[in-house]
Tab-separated table of C-alpha atoms in Angstrom:
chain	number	residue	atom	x	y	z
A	1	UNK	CA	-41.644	4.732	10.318
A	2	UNK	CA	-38.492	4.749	8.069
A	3	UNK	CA	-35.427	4.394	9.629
A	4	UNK	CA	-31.751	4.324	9.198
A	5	UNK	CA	-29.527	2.959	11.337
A	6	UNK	CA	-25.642	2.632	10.690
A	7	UNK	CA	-23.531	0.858	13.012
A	8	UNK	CA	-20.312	1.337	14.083
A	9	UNK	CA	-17.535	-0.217	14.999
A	10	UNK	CA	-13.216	-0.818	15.098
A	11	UNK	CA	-10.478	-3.132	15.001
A	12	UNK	CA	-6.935	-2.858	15.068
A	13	UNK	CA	-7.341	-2.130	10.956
A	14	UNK	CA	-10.204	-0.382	10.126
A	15	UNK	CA	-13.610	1.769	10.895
A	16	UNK	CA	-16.237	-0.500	9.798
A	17	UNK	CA	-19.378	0.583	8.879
A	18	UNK	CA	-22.601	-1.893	8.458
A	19	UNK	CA	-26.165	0.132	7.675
A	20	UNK	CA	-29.387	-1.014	7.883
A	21	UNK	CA	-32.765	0.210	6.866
A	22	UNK	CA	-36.657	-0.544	8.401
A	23	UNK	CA	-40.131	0.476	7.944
A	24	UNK	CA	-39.567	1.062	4.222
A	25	UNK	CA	-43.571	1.845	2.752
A	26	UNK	CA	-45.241	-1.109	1.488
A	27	UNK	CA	-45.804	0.961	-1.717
A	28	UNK	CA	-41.853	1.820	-1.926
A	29	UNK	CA	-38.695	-0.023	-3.134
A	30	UNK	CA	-34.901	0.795	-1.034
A	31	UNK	CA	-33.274	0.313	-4.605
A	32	UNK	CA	-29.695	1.580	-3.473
A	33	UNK	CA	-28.112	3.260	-0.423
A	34	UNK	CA	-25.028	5.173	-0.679
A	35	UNK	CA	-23.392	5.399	2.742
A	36	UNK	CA	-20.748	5.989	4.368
A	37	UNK	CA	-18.790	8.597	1.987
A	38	UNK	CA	-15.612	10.017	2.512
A	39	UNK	CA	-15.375	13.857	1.623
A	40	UNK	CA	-11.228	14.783	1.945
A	41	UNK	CA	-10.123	18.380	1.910
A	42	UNK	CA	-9.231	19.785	-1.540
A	43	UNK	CA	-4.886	19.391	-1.291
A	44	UNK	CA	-2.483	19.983	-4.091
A	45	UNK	CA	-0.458	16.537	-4.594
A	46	UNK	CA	-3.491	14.014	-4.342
A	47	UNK	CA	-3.528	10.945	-6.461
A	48	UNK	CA	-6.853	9.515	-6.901
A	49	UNK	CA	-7.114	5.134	-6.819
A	50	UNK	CA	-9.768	4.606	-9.306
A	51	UNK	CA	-10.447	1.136	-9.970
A	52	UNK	CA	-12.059	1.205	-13.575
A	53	UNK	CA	-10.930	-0.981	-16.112
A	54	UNK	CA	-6.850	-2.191	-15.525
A	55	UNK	CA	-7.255	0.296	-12.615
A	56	UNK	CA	-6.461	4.030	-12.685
A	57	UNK	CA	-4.475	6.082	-10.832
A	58	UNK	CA	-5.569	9.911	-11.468
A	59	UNK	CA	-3.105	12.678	-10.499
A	60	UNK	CA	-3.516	16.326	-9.811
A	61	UNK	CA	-4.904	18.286	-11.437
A	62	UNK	CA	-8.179	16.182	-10.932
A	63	UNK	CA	-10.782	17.227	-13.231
A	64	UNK	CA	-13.677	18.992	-11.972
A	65	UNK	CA	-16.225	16.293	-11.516
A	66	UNK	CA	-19.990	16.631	-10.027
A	67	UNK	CA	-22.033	13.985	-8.000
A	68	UNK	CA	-24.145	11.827	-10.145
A	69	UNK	CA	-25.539	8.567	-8.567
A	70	UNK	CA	-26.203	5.669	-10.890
A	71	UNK	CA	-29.829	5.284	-12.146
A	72	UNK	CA	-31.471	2.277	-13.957
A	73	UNK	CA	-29.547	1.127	-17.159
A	74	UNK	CA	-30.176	3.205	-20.664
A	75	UNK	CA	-29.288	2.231	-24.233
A	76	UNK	CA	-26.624	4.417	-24.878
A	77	UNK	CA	-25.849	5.734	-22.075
A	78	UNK	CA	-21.763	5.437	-21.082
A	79	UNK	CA	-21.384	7.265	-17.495
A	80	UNK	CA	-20.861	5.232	-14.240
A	81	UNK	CA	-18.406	2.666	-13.150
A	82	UNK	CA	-20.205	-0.779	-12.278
A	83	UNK	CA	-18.962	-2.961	-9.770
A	84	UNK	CA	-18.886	-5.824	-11.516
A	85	UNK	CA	-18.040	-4.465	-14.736
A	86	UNK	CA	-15.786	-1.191	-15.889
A	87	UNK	CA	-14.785	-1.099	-12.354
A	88	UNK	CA	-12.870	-4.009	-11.393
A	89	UNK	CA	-12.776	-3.877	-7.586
A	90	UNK	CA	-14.829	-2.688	-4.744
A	91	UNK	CA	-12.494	-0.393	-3.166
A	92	UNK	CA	-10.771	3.370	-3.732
A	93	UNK	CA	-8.169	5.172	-2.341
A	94	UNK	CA	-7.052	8.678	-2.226
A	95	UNK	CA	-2.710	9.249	-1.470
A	96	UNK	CA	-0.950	12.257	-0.642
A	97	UNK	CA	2.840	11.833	-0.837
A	98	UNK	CA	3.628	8.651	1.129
A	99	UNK	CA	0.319	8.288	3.358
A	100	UNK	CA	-3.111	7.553	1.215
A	101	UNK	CA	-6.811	6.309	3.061
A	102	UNK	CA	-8.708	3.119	2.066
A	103	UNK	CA	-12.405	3.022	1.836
A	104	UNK	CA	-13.999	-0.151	0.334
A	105	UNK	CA	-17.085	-2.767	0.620
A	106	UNK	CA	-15.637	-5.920	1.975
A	107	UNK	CA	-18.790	-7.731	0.674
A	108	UNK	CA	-17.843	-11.453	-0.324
A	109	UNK	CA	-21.281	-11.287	-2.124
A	110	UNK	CA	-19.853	-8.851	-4.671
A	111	UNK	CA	-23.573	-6.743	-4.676
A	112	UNK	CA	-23.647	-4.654	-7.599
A	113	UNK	CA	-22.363	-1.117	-6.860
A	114	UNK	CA	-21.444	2.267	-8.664
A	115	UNK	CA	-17.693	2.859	-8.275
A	116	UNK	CA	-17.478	6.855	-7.922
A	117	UNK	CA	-16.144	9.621	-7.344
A	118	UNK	CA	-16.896	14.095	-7.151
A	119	UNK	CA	-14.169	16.389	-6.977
A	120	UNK	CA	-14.843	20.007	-6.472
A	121	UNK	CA	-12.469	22.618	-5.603
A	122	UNK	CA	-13.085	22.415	-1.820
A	123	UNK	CA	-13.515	18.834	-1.349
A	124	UNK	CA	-12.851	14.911	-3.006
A	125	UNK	CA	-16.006	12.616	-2.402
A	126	UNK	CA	-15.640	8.998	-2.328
A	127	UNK	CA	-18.532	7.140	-2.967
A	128	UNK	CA	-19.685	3.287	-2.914
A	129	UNK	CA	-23.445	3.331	-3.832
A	130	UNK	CA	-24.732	-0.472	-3.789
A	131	UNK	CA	-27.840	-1.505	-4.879
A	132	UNK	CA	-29.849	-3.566	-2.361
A	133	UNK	CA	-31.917	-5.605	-4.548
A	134	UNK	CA	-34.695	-5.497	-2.216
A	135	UNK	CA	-38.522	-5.615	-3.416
A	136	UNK	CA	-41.335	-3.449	-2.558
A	137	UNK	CA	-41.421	-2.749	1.362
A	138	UNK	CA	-38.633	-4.880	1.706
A	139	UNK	CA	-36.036	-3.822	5.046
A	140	UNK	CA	-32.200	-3.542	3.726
A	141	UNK	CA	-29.448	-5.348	6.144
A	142	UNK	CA	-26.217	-6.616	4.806
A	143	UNK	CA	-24.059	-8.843	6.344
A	144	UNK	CA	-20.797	-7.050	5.529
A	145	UNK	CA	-18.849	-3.762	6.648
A	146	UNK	CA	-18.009	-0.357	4.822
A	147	UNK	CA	-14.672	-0.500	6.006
A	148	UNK	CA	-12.335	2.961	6.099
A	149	UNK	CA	-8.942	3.064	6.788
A	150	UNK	CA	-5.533	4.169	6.195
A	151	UNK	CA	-2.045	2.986	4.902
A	152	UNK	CA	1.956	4.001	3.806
A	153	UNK	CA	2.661	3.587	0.577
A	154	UNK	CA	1.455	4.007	-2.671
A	155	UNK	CA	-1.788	2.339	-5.082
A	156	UNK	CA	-0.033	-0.824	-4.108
A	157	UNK	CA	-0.366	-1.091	-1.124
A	158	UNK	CA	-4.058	-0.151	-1.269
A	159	UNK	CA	-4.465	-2.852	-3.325
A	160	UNK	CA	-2.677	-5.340	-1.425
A	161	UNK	CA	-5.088	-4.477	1.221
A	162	UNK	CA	-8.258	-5.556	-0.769
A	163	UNK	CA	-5.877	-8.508	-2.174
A	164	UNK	CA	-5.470	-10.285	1.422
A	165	UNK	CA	-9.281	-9.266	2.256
A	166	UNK	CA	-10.460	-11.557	-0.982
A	167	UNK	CA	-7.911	-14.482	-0.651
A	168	UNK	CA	-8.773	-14.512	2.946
A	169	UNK	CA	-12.465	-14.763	1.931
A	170	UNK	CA	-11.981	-16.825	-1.255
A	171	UNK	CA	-9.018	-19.325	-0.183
A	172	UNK	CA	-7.280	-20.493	-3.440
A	173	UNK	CA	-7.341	-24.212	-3.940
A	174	UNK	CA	-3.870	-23.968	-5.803
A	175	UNK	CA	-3.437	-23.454	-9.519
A	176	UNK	CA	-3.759	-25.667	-12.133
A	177	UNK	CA	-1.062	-26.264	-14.652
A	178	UNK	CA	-0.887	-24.164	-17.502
A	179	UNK	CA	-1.485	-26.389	-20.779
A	180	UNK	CA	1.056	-27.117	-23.428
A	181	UNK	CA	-0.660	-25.306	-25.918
A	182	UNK	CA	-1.346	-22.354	-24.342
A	183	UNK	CA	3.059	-22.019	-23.420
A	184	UNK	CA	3.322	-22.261	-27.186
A	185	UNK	CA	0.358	-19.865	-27.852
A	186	UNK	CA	1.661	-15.865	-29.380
A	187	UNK	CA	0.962	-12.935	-27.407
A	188	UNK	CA	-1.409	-10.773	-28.691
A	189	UNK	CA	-2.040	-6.973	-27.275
A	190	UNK	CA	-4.904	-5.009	-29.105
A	191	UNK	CA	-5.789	-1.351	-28.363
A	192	UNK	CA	-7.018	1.410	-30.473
A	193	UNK	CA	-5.071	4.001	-31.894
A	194	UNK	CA	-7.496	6.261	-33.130
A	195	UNK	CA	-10.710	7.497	-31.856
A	196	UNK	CA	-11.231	8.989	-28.056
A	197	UNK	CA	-13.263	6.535	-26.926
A	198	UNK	CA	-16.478	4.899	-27.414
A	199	UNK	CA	-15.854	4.414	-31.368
A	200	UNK	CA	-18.102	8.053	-31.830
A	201	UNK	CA	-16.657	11.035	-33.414
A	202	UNK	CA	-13.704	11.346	-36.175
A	203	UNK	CA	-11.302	8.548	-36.051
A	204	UNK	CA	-7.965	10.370	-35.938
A	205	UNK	CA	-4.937	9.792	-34.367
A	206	UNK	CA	-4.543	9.514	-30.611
A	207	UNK	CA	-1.279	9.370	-28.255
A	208	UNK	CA	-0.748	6.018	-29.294
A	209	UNK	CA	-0.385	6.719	-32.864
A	210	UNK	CA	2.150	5.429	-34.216
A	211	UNK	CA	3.380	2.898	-32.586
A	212	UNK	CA	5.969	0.067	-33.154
A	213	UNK	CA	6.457	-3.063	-31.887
């Protein structure tokens, strides 16, 4: 019989959530589970932590935006935010003036996951959906939380939040010195300033056009 179990529990800094999955069907592969999710009440002065690319913070109005879980890879194909990959980090955030909420996967393994988010007009979904990489009738466990919780203070602080988490679970040995060569080395900073993304389409001139240095 297929069941789901999700345990819960707290400390003095978060709900922590830790799922597992049994009697998956010999015949039948567990290839993701998407769980918990955080659905917040439509407000008007939310800013959305989206960690894709240099990290994003997305203000109202948020674009409408449905619920589309990530599927096996396709040639061409540009939607979803990989964790690793266009999205940098395994944790969002929502804020609403000086107060936000934290939901992330403190997973030291760094499982591949989909990075996303729905916003309708009654609701904001969160979602972390991780792929298990089990095989076929394989049970899914991890051995890390879903953690939700909240904080004062802007992005930043959201981020500093996942920041201790990973140094605390990948100590630093200490830095090495920076090479002579690379002191001496020019700046460069390359971005486009045509095109909407993805290279397709006419090439003309975005908000970055012109630009001076």
């Amino acid at each position: 019989t297929l069941k789901v179990e999700l345990q819960i529990s707290c400390n003095e800094d978060f709900i922590c959530f830790r799922p597992r999955v049994t009697g998956v069907p010999a015949n039948y592969v567990l290839s993701w589970f998407d769980g918990p999710q955080v659905f917040y009440p439509r407000h008007n002065n939310i800013d959305l932590i989206y960690p894709v690319h240099d990290g994003v913070i997305i203000s109202e109005p948020l674009p409408l935006k449905k619920y589309r879980p990530i599927g096996f890879a396709k040639r061409g194909s540009l939607y979803g935010n990989n964790y690793p990959g266009r999205a940098q980090m395994q944790f969002m955030g929502l804020t609403i003036g000086d107060n936000g909420v934290y939901i992330a996967a403190h997973d030291p393994h760094g499982t591949s996951k989909a990075v996303e988010y729905e916003n309708t007009d009654e609701y904001v979904r969160l979602s972390l959906q991780t792929f298990t990489g089990c095989s076929f009738g394989m049970d899914y466990a991890p051995d890390w939380d879903y953690v939700l919780g909240g904080f004062s203070g802007n992005w930043q602080s959201a981020a500093e939040i996942y920041r201790q988490w990973y140094e605390n679970c990948y100590p630093l040995a200490g830095r090495a010195p920076y090479p002579e060569w690379m002191k001496k080395s020019p700046v460069i900073l390359a971005y486009a300033i045509r095109g909407q993304g993805s290279d397709r389409g006419e090439m003309t001139p975005n908000c970055y056009y012109p630009y001076t240095n």
